[in-house]
C-alpha atoms as an extended CHARMM CRD file, in Angstrom:
* protein
*
       220  EXT
         1         1  UNK       CA              0.0000000000        0.0000000000        0.0000000000  PROA      1               0.0000000000
         2         2  UNK       CA              1.2660000000        3.4910000000       -0.7540000000  PROA      2               0.0000000000
         3         3  UNK       CA              1.2560000000        6.5420000000        1.5010000000  PROA      3               0.0000000000
         4         4  UNK       CA             -1.1200000000        8.2010000000       -0.9350000000  PROA      4               0.0000000000
         5         5  UNK       CA             -3.5940000000        5.3510000000       -0.7990000000  PROA      5               0.0000000000
         6         6  UNK       CA             -3.6410000000        5.0970000000        2.9970000000  PROA      6               0.0000000000
         7         7  UNK       CA             -3.1540000000        7.7320000000        5.7230000000  PROA      7               0.0000000000
         8         8  UNK       CA             -0.1210000000        7.5830000000        7.9700000000  PROA      8               0.0000000000
         9         9  UNK       CA             -0.5370000000        5.7230000000       11.2410000000  PROA      9               0.0000000000
        10        10  UNK       CA             -0.3330000000        9.0480000000       13.1280000000  PROA      10              0.0000000000
        11        11  UNK       CA             -2.6030000000       10.9800000000       10.7380000000  PROA      11              0.0000000000
        12        12  UNK       CA             -3.4680000000       14.3140000000       12.4450000000  PROA      12              0.0000000000
        13        13  UNK       CA             -6.1860000000       15.5650000000       10.0660000000  PROA      13              0.0000000000
        14        14  UNK       CA             -9.2790000000       15.0850000000       12.2590000000  PROA      14              0.0000000000
        15        15  UNK       CA             -8.6780000000       16.3200000000       15.8300000000  PROA      15              0.0000000000
        16        16  UNK       CA            -11.7730000000       14.6490000000       17.3180000000  PROA      16              0.0000000000
        17        17  UNK       CA            -10.8160000000       11.2760000000       15.8510000000  PROA      17              0.0000000000
        18        18  UNK       CA             -7.1900000000       11.6780000000       16.9200000000  PROA      18              0.0000000000
        19        19  UNK       CA             -8.3390000000       12.2890000000       20.4960000000  PROA      19              0.0000000000
        20        20  UNK       CA            -10.6570000000        9.2800000000       20.3860000000  PROA      20              0.0000000000
        21        21  UNK       CA             -7.8490000000        7.0690000000       19.0210000000  PROA      21              0.0000000000
        22        22  UNK       CA             -5.5210000000        8.2130000000       21.7840000000  PROA      22              0.0000000000
        23        23  UNK       CA             -8.1370000000        7.5460000000       24.4350000000  PROA      23              0.0000000000
        24        24  UNK       CA             -8.6050000000        4.0180000000       23.0640000000  PROA      24              0.0000000000
        25        25  UNK       CA             -4.8210000000        3.5280000000       23.0230000000  PROA      25              0.0000000000
        26        26  UNK       CA             -4.5870000000        4.5560000000       26.6910000000  PROA      26              0.0000000000
        27        27  UNK       CA             -7.2150000000        1.9550000000       27.5890000000  PROA      27              0.0000000000
        28        28  UNK       CA             -6.0860000000       -0.7500000000       25.1480000000  PROA      28              0.0000000000
        29        29  UNK       CA             -2.4400000000       -0.2270000000       24.1670000000  PROA      29              0.0000000000
        30        30  UNK       CA             -2.3080000000       -3.6010000000       22.4110000000  PROA      30              0.0000000000
        31        31  UNK       CA             -4.9910000000       -2.5760000000       19.8670000000  PROA      31              0.0000000000
        32        32  UNK       CA             -4.3240000000       -1.0430000000       16.4400000000  PROA      32              0.0000000000
        33        33  UNK       CA             -5.7260000000        2.4060000000       17.4140000000  PROA      33              0.0000000000
        34        34  UNK       CA             -4.7620000000        4.1130000000       14.1500000000  PROA      34              0.0000000000
        35        35  UNK       CA             -6.1890000000        4.7270000000       10.6840000000  PROA      35              0.0000000000
        36        36  UNK       CA             -7.1190000000        1.3750000000        9.1810000000  PROA      36              0.0000000000
        37        37  UNK       CA             -5.4720000000        0.7860000000        5.7830000000  PROA      37              0.0000000000
        38        38  UNK       CA             -7.2130000000       -0.6400000000        2.7520000000  PROA      38              0.0000000000
        39        39  UNK       CA             -7.1110000000       -4.4260000000        2.3980000000  PROA      39              0.0000000000
        40        40  UNK       CA             -6.6980000000       -6.3040000000       -0.8740000000  PROA      40              0.0000000000
        41        41  UNK       CA             -4.5690000000       -6.6140000000       -4.0310000000  PROA      41              0.0000000000
        42        42  UNK       CA             -3.6750000000       -3.7500000000       -6.3680000000  PROA      42              0.0000000000
        43        43  UNK       CA             -4.9980000000       -5.6320000000       -9.4140000000  PROA      43              0.0000000000
        44        44  UNK       CA             -8.5270000000       -5.9350000000       -7.9890000000  PROA      44              0.0000000000
        45        45  UNK       CA            -11.5530000000       -5.1630000000      -10.1450000000  PROA      45              0.0000000000
        46        46  UNK       CA            -13.9280000000       -4.8080000000       -7.1800000000  PROA      46              0.0000000000
        47        47  UNK       CA            -13.7740000000       -2.1070000000       -4.5020000000  PROA      47              0.0000000000
        48        48  UNK       CA            -15.9740000000       -2.3270000000       -1.3920000000  PROA      48              0.0000000000
        49        49  UNK       CA            -16.5720000000        0.9250000000        0.4880000000  PROA      49              0.0000000000
        50        50  UNK       CA            -17.7150000000        0.7690000000        4.0940000000  PROA      50              0.0000000000
        51        51  UNK       CA            -18.3530000000        3.4900000000        6.6580000000  PROA      51              0.0000000000
        52        52  UNK       CA            -15.6820000000        3.5360000000        9.3860000000  PROA      52              0.0000000000
        53        53  UNK       CA            -13.8050000000        1.1200000000       11.6680000000  PROA      53              0.0000000000
        54        54  UNK       CA            -15.6460000000       -0.2620000000       14.6730000000  PROA      54              0.0000000000
        55        55  UNK       CA            -14.0710000000        0.3880000000       18.0690000000  PROA      55              0.0000000000
        56        56  UNK       CA            -13.6520000000       -3.2980000000       18.9150000000  PROA      56              0.0000000000
        57        57  UNK       CA            -13.5230000000       -4.4030000000       15.2760000000  PROA      57              0.0000000000
        58        58  UNK       CA            -11.0940000000       -2.8790000000       12.7940000000  PROA      58              0.0000000000
        59        59  UNK       CA             -9.7890000000       -0.3080000000       15.2910000000  PROA      59              0.0000000000
        60        60  UNK       CA             -8.6900000000       -3.2550000000       17.4220000000  PROA      60              0.0000000000
        61        61  UNK       CA             -7.4280000000       -5.5680000000       14.6830000000  PROA      61              0.0000000000
        62        62  UNK       CA             -6.1740000000       -3.0890000000       12.0540000000  PROA      62              0.0000000000
        63        63  UNK       CA             -7.9960000000       -4.7590000000        9.1370000000  PROA      63              0.0000000000
        64        64  UNK       CA            -11.3130000000       -3.5660000000        7.6580000000  PROA      64              0.0000000000
        65        65  UNK       CA            -14.3940000000       -5.4010000000        8.9490000000  PROA      65              0.0000000000
        66        66  UNK       CA            -12.2940000000       -7.7630000000       11.0520000000  PROA      66              0.0000000000
        67        67  UNK       CA            -13.4610000000       -8.6790000000       14.5300000000  PROA      67              0.0000000000
        68        68  UNK       CA            -17.1180000000       -7.6640000000       14.5120000000  PROA      68              0.0000000000
        69        69  UNK       CA            -20.4870000000       -8.8980000000       13.2390000000  PROA      69              0.0000000000
        70        70  UNK       CA            -20.3570000000       -6.8770000000       10.0280000000  PROA      70              0.0000000000
        71        71  UNK       CA            -17.1800000000       -8.7310000000        9.1230000000  PROA      71              0.0000000000
        72        72  UNK       CA            -18.7630000000      -12.1120000000        9.7940000000  PROA      72              0.0000000000
        73        73  UNK       CA            -21.3990000000      -11.4610000000        7.1380000000  PROA      73              0.0000000000
        74        74  UNK       CA            -19.1240000000       -9.6400000000        4.7000000000  PROA      74              0.0000000000
        75        75  UNK       CA            -16.3160000000      -12.1890000000        4.6640000000  PROA      75              0.0000000000
        76        76  UNK       CA            -18.7200000000      -15.1270000000        4.4670000000  PROA      76              0.0000000000
        77        77  UNK       CA            -20.2830000000      -13.4520000000        1.4450000000  PROA      77              0.0000000000
        78        78  UNK       CA            -16.9410000000      -12.7530000000       -0.2180000000  PROA      78              0.0000000000
        79        79  UNK       CA            -15.9780000000      -16.4040000000        0.2220000000  PROA      79              0.0000000000
        80        80  UNK       CA            -19.3090000000      -17.5510000000       -1.1940000000  PROA      80              0.0000000000
        81        81  UNK       CA            -18.8420000000      -15.5240000000       -4.3860000000  PROA      81              0.0000000000
        82        82  UNK       CA            -15.1610000000      -16.2340000000       -4.9480000000  PROA      82              0.0000000000
        83        83  UNK       CA            -13.6500000000      -12.9670000000       -3.7250000000  PROA      83              0.0000000000
        84        84  UNK       CA            -11.4900000000      -14.5120000000       -1.0010000000  PROA      84              0.0000000000
        85        85  UNK       CA             -9.4650000000      -17.5980000000       -0.1860000000  PROA      85              0.0000000000
        86        86  UNK       CA             -8.7290000000      -19.0080000000        3.2370000000  PROA      86              0.0000000000
        87        87  UNK       CA            -10.7770000000      -19.0300000000        6.4210000000  PROA      87              0.0000000000
        88        88  UNK       CA            -11.8270000000      -15.7990000000        8.0990000000  PROA      88              0.0000000000
        89        89  UNK       CA            -10.6820000000      -16.0050000000       11.7000000000  PROA      89              0.0000000000
        90        90  UNK       CA            -11.5790000000      -12.5190000000       12.9720000000  PROA      90              0.0000000000
        91        91  UNK       CA             -7.9070000000      -11.5400000000       13.2340000000  PROA      91              0.0000000000
        92        92  UNK       CA             -5.4600000000      -10.0060000000       10.7430000000  PROA      92              0.0000000000
        93        93  UNK       CA             -3.0910000000      -12.9940000000       10.8440000000  PROA      93              0.0000000000
        94        94  UNK       CA             -5.7440000000      -15.5860000000        9.9240000000  PROA      94              0.0000000000
        95        95  UNK       CA             -4.2190000000      -16.0410000000        6.4510000000  PROA      95              0.0000000000
        96        96  UNK       CA             -7.3100000000      -14.8070000000        4.6130000000  PROA      96              0.0000000000
        97        97  UNK       CA             -6.5490000000      -13.2940000000        1.1900000000  PROA      97              0.0000000000
        98        98  UNK       CA             -8.8730000000      -11.2760000000       -0.9840000000  PROA      98              0.0000000000
        99        99  UNK       CA             -9.1850000000      -12.2140000000       -4.6500000000  PROA      99              0.0000000000
       100       100  UNK       CA             -9.9610000000       -9.4620000000       -7.1780000000  PROA      100             0.0000000000
       101       101  UNK       CA            -11.3060000000       -7.3110000000       -4.3430000000  PROA      101             0.0000000000
       102       102  UNK       CA            -10.2100000000       -4.4230000000       -2.0950000000  PROA      102             0.0000000000
       103       103  UNK       CA            -12.0160000000       -3.2600000000        1.0520000000  PROA      103             0.0000000000
       104       104  UNK       CA            -11.7490000000        0.2790000000        2.4000000000  PROA      104             0.0000000000
       105       105  UNK       CA            -13.7390000000        2.5710000000        4.6750000000  PROA      105             0.0000000000
       106       106  UNK       CA            -14.9520000000        6.0510000000        3.7810000000  PROA      106             0.0000000000
       107       107  UNK       CA            -13.5010000000        7.2040000000        7.1210000000  PROA      107             0.0000000000
       108       108  UNK       CA            -10.2980000000        5.4700000000        8.1620000000  PROA      108             0.0000000000
       109       109  UNK       CA            -10.3790000000        6.1390000000       11.9280000000  PROA      109             0.0000000000
       110       110  UNK       CA            -12.8920000000        4.9340000000       14.4790000000  PROA      110             0.0000000000
       111       111  UNK       CA            -15.4380000000        7.6730000000       15.3400000000  PROA      111             0.0000000000
       112       112  UNK       CA            -17.2220000000        8.0740000000       18.6860000000  PROA      112             0.0000000000
       113       113  UNK       CA            -20.5540000000        6.2250000000       18.7030000000  PROA      113             0.0000000000
       114       114  UNK       CA            -19.7630000000        4.9640000000       15.1610000000  PROA      114             0.0000000000
       115       115  UNK       CA            -20.8410000000        8.3530000000       13.7820000000  PROA      115             0.0000000000
       116       116  UNK       CA            -18.2580000000       10.3970000000       11.8540000000  PROA      116             0.0000000000
       117       117  UNK       CA            -18.9570000000       14.0910000000       11.4150000000  PROA      117             0.0000000000
       118       118  UNK       CA            -19.5080000000       15.5130000000        7.9120000000  PROA      118             0.0000000000
       119       119  UNK       CA            -16.1680000000       17.3500000000        8.0660000000  PROA      119             0.0000000000
       120       120  UNK       CA            -14.3990000000       14.0810000000        8.9480000000  PROA      120             0.0000000000
       121       121  UNK       CA            -16.0210000000       12.2910000000        6.0300000000  PROA      121             0.0000000000
       122       122  UNK       CA            -14.9790000000       15.1400000000        3.7470000000  PROA      122             0.0000000000
       123       123  UNK       CA            -11.4330000000       15.2460000000        5.0910000000  PROA      123             0.0000000000
       124       124  UNK       CA            -10.9020000000       11.5220000000        4.5310000000  PROA      124             0.0000000000
       125       125  UNK       CA            -12.3940000000       11.5810000000        1.0390000000  PROA      125             0.0000000000
       126       126  UNK       CA             -9.0440000000       12.1900000000       -0.6250000000  PROA      126             0.0000000000
       127       127  UNK       CA             -7.8280000000        8.7840000000        0.5260000000  PROA      127             0.0000000000
       128       128  UNK       CA            -10.8490000000        7.1420000000       -1.0870000000  PROA      128             0.0000000000
       129       129  UNK       CA            -10.0690000000        8.9040000000       -4.3580000000  PROA      129             0.0000000000
       130       130  UNK       CA             -6.4240000000        7.8560000000       -4.0790000000  PROA      130             0.0000000000
       131       131  UNK       CA             -7.3720000000        4.2450000000       -3.4420000000  PROA      131             0.0000000000
       132       132  UNK       CA             -9.3220000000        4.1460000000       -6.6920000000  PROA      132             0.0000000000
       133       133  UNK       CA             -6.4000000000        5.6920000000       -8.5620000000  PROA      133             0.0000000000
       134       134  UNK       CA             -4.1740000000        2.7860000000       -7.4350000000  PROA      134             0.0000000000
       135       135  UNK       CA             -6.5670000000        0.1850000000       -8.8950000000  PROA      135             0.0000000000
       136       136  UNK       CA             -5.9400000000        0.1640000000      -12.6680000000  PROA      136             0.0000000000
       137       137  UNK       CA             -8.4520000000       -2.6530000000      -13.2970000000  PROA      137             0.0000000000
       138       138  UNK       CA            -11.2740000000       -1.2120000000      -11.1760000000  PROA      138             0.0000000000
       139       139  UNK       CA            -14.6080000000       -2.0890000000      -12.7560000000  PROA      139             0.0000000000
       140       140  UNK       CA            -17.1530000000       -2.4820000000       -9.9420000000  PROA      140             0.0000000000
       141       141  UNK       CA            -17.7490000000       -0.7850000000       -6.5980000000  PROA      141             0.0000000000
       142       142  UNK       CA            -20.0430000000       -1.9050000000       -3.7830000000  PROA      142             0.0000000000
       143       143  UNK       CA            -21.1080000000        0.8900000000       -1.4420000000  PROA      143             0.0000000000
       144       144  UNK       CA            -22.2160000000       -0.3540000000        1.9680000000  PROA      144             0.0000000000
       145       145  UNK       CA            -24.7260000000        2.2090000000        3.1570000000  PROA      145             0.0000000000
       146       146  UNK       CA            -25.5820000000        5.7470000000        2.1880000000  PROA      146             0.0000000000
       147       147  UNK       CA            -22.4090000000        7.3340000000        3.5720000000  PROA      147             0.0000000000
       148       148  UNK       CA            -20.2370000000        4.9150000000        1.6150000000  PROA      148             0.0000000000
       149       149  UNK       CA            -22.3290000000        5.6410000000       -1.4820000000  PROA      149             0.0000000000
       150       150  UNK       CA            -22.1420000000        9.4140000000       -1.1480000000  PROA      150             0.0000000000
       151       151  UNK       CA            -18.4430000000        9.3640000000       -0.2630000000  PROA      151             0.0000000000
       152       152  UNK       CA            -17.7020000000        7.3530000000       -3.3790000000  PROA      152             0.0000000000
       153       153  UNK       CA            -19.6190000000        9.7930000000       -5.5720000000  PROA      153             0.0000000000
       154       154  UNK       CA            -17.8660000000       12.7840000000       -4.0190000000  PROA      154             0.0000000000
       155       155  UNK       CA            -14.4870000000       11.1480000000       -4.5620000000  PROA      155             0.0000000000
       156       156  UNK       CA            -15.3220000000       11.1370000000       -8.2730000000  PROA      156             0.0000000000
       157       157  UNK       CA            -16.8130000000       14.6510000000       -8.2770000000  PROA      157             0.0000000000
       158       158  UNK       CA            -20.2430000000       13.3050000000       -9.2250000000  PROA      158             0.0000000000
       159       159  UNK       CA            -23.6100000000       14.8380000000       -8.2970000000  PROA      159             0.0000000000
       160       160  UNK       CA            -25.3900000000       12.9340000000       -5.5390000000  PROA      160             0.0000000000
       161       161  UNK       CA            -28.8150000000       13.6640000000       -7.0130000000  PROA      161             0.0000000000
       162       162  UNK       CA            -27.8870000000       11.9720000000      -10.2790000000  PROA      162             0.0000000000
       163       163  UNK       CA            -27.1180000000        8.6640000000       -8.5610000000  PROA      163             0.0000000000
       164       164  UNK       CA            -29.6280000000        8.0870000000       -5.7250000000  PROA      164             0.0000000000
       165       165  UNK       CA            -28.8300000000        5.4720000000       -3.1160000000  PROA      165             0.0000000000
       166       166  UNK       CA            -31.0130000000        2.3910000000       -2.8450000000  PROA      166             0.0000000000
       167       167  UNK       CA            -30.3640000000       -1.1750000000       -1.8450000000  PROA      167             0.0000000000
       168       168  UNK       CA            -29.9700000000       -3.3160000000       -4.9530000000  PROA      168             0.0000000000
       169       169  UNK       CA            -29.5590000000       -0.3620000000       -7.2960000000  PROA      169             0.0000000000
       170       170  UNK       CA            -26.6230000000       -0.0100000000       -9.6430000000  PROA      170             0.0000000000
       171       171  UNK       CA            -25.2580000000        3.0180000000      -11.4850000000  PROA      171             0.0000000000
       172       172  UNK       CA            -22.9290000000        3.3590000000      -14.4560000000  PROA      172             0.0000000000
       173       173  UNK       CA            -20.3140000000        5.8960000000      -13.3680000000  PROA      173             0.0000000000
       174       174  UNK       CA            -18.2960000000        5.7800000000      -16.5580000000  PROA      174             0.0000000000
       175       175  UNK       CA            -15.3360000000        3.4620000000      -16.1170000000  PROA      175             0.0000000000
       176       176  UNK       CA            -16.9400000000        1.5740000000      -13.2240000000  PROA      176             0.0000000000
       177       177  UNK       CA            -20.3800000000        0.4220000000      -12.0820000000  PROA      177             0.0000000000
       178       178  UNK       CA            -21.5750000000        1.2680000000       -8.5790000000  PROA      178             0.0000000000
       179       179  UNK       CA            -23.7140000000       -1.3080000000       -6.7290000000  PROA      179             0.0000000000
       180       180  UNK       CA            -25.5620000000       -0.2270000000       -3.5770000000  PROA      180             0.0000000000
       181       181  UNK       CA            -26.2890000000       -2.2630000000       -0.4600000000  PROA      181             0.0000000000
       182       182  UNK       CA            -27.5230000000       -1.4770000000        2.9880000000  PROA      182             0.0000000000
       183       183  UNK       CA            -24.6130000000       -1.6630000000        5.4140000000  PROA      183             0.0000000000
       184       184  UNK       CA            -24.0460000000       -5.1270000000        6.8740000000  PROA      184             0.0000000000
       185       185  UNK       CA            -24.1220000000       -3.8300000000       10.4500000000  PROA      185             0.0000000000
       186       186  UNK       CA            -25.5300000000       -5.8070000000       13.3470000000  PROA      186             0.0000000000
       187       187  UNK       CA            -28.2650000000       -3.1820000000       13.7490000000  PROA      187             0.0000000000
       188       188  UNK       CA            -29.4340000000       -3.5660000000       10.1410000000  PROA      188             0.0000000000
       189       189  UNK       CA            -29.3990000000       -7.3590000000       10.2770000000  PROA      189             0.0000000000
       190       190  UNK       CA            -31.0280000000       -7.5820000000       13.7110000000  PROA      190             0.0000000000
       191       191  UNK       CA            -33.8550000000       -5.2600000000       12.6670000000  PROA      191             0.0000000000
       192       192  UNK       CA            -34.4120000000       -6.9850000000        9.3190000000  PROA      192             0.0000000000
       193       193  UNK       CA            -33.4160000000       -3.9460000000        7.2740000000  PROA      193             0.0000000000
       194       194  UNK       CA            -30.8420000000       -6.2300000000        5.6550000000  PROA      194             0.0000000000
       195       195  UNK       CA            -31.1270000000       -9.9960000000        5.4630000000  PROA      195             0.0000000000
       196       196  UNK       CA            -28.3830000000      -12.4100000000        4.5020000000  PROA      196             0.0000000000
       197       197  UNK       CA            -30.3140000000      -13.2070000000        1.3410000000  PROA      197             0.0000000000
       198       198  UNK       CA            -30.5430000000       -9.5220000000        0.3950000000  PROA      198             0.0000000000
       199       199  UNK       CA            -26.8100000000       -9.0940000000        0.9150000000  PROA      199             0.0000000000
       200       200  UNK       CA            -25.9750000000      -12.1950000000       -1.0840000000  PROA      200             0.0000000000
       201       201  UNK       CA            -28.1950000000      -10.9690000000       -3.9140000000  PROA      201             0.0000000000
       202       202  UNK       CA            -26.0900000000       -7.8070000000       -4.3100000000  PROA      202             0.0000000000
       203       203  UNK       CA            -22.8580000000       -9.7640000000       -4.5660000000  PROA      203             0.0000000000
       204       204  UNK       CA            -24.4220000000      -12.3030000000       -6.9020000000  PROA      204             0.0000000000
       205       205  UNK       CA            -25.2490000000       -9.3900000000       -9.1920000000  PROA      205             0.0000000000
       206       206  UNK       CA            -21.6800000000       -8.0820000000       -8.9190000000  PROA      206             0.0000000000
       207       207  UNK       CA            -20.2620000000      -11.5250000000       -9.6230000000  PROA      207             0.0000000000
       208       208  UNK       CA            -22.3760000000      -11.9290000000      -12.7660000000  PROA      208             0.0000000000
       209       209  UNK       CA            -21.4820000000       -8.4320000000      -13.9550000000  PROA      209             0.0000000000
       210       210  UNK       CA            -17.7430000000       -8.8940000000      -13.4710000000  PROA      210             0.0000000000
       211       211  UNK       CA            -17.7770000000      -12.2990000000      -15.1230000000  PROA      211             0.0000000000
       212       212  UNK       CA            -19.4160000000      -10.7560000000      -18.1970000000  PROA      212             0.0000000000
       213       213  UNK       CA            -17.7030000000       -7.3480000000      -18.1960000000  PROA      213             0.0000000000
       214       214  UNK       CA            -15.1520000000       -6.2680000000      -20.8110000000  PROA      214             0.0000000000
       215       215  UNK       CA            -11.9490000000       -4.5540000000      -19.6350000000  PROA      215             0.0000000000
       216       216  UNK       CA            -12.9800000000       -1.2180000000      -18.0420000000  PROA      216             0.0000000000
       217       217  UNK       CA            -12.4110000000        2.2590000000      -19.4010000000  PROA      217             0.0000000000
       218       218  UNK       CA            -10.3280000000        3.8210000000      -16.6180000000  PROA      218             0.0000000000
       219       219  UNK       CA            -11.3020000000        7.4440000000      -17.2660000000  PROA      219             0.0000000000
       220       220  UNK       CA            -12.4880000000        8.8700000000      -13.9210000000  PROA      220             0.0000000000
C-alpha cells in the first residue's frame, strides 16, 4: 500500500478522531488504534466501500471489517462468491486473502458512537479517491450504506442527485459500475433492514457483472 492510498498511522487531520484514538490507546495499548489501511490486491476489479472502523472491530485488529459482526457477514459473502481464499478467523493474521477485491472505509479512523462528522467524512475523502487511482483494473464498486455511497460519488466529483442510493440499485459511473447495499451492520441485520439473502443478492449481481464485463475504461 502506498502513503497516498492510505493515511499515515499518526494521521493528524481530524482532531476529534485523533483524540478518540488516543483515548482508546490509553485503555487498550495492544490494539491497532490508528487509521485502518485498505485491504486487498492492487490488481482488484472490485472495490468495497464501508463506513468507518468499529471500536472493537477494525480499530482493534487493524484490518477492515475484522473482529465484529459486520465482518462475519461480509467475509462469508466474499468467500461464497469467490472474492477470497482461506478461512476468516476474525484476526489479521488468519491467512485470509482477498481475490480481485479491495475493502476500504470512507472514514479510516474509528469515530465516537460509530458516527463520523460531515467534516471528517470530507477530510478523509481524498484517501478514497487515491485508493481508486491505485486500482488500474477497477470495474465495480459496492457501497455499503448511504455514507459509503455518497463518499464514493464525491471522490469522483459526481452529483449525488444523479445517482440516488437504494439497496440493490446499480449506477454506471463511466469506467466503473456502482452497486448499492444497505450496510451489513448488526443493527441492520437484527432489525431486518438487511437480510443475509438480500446481501448475497447484491454480490451475486456483482459476480455476474464482473464475469461478463469487458476490460474497463479507466477514465475517472
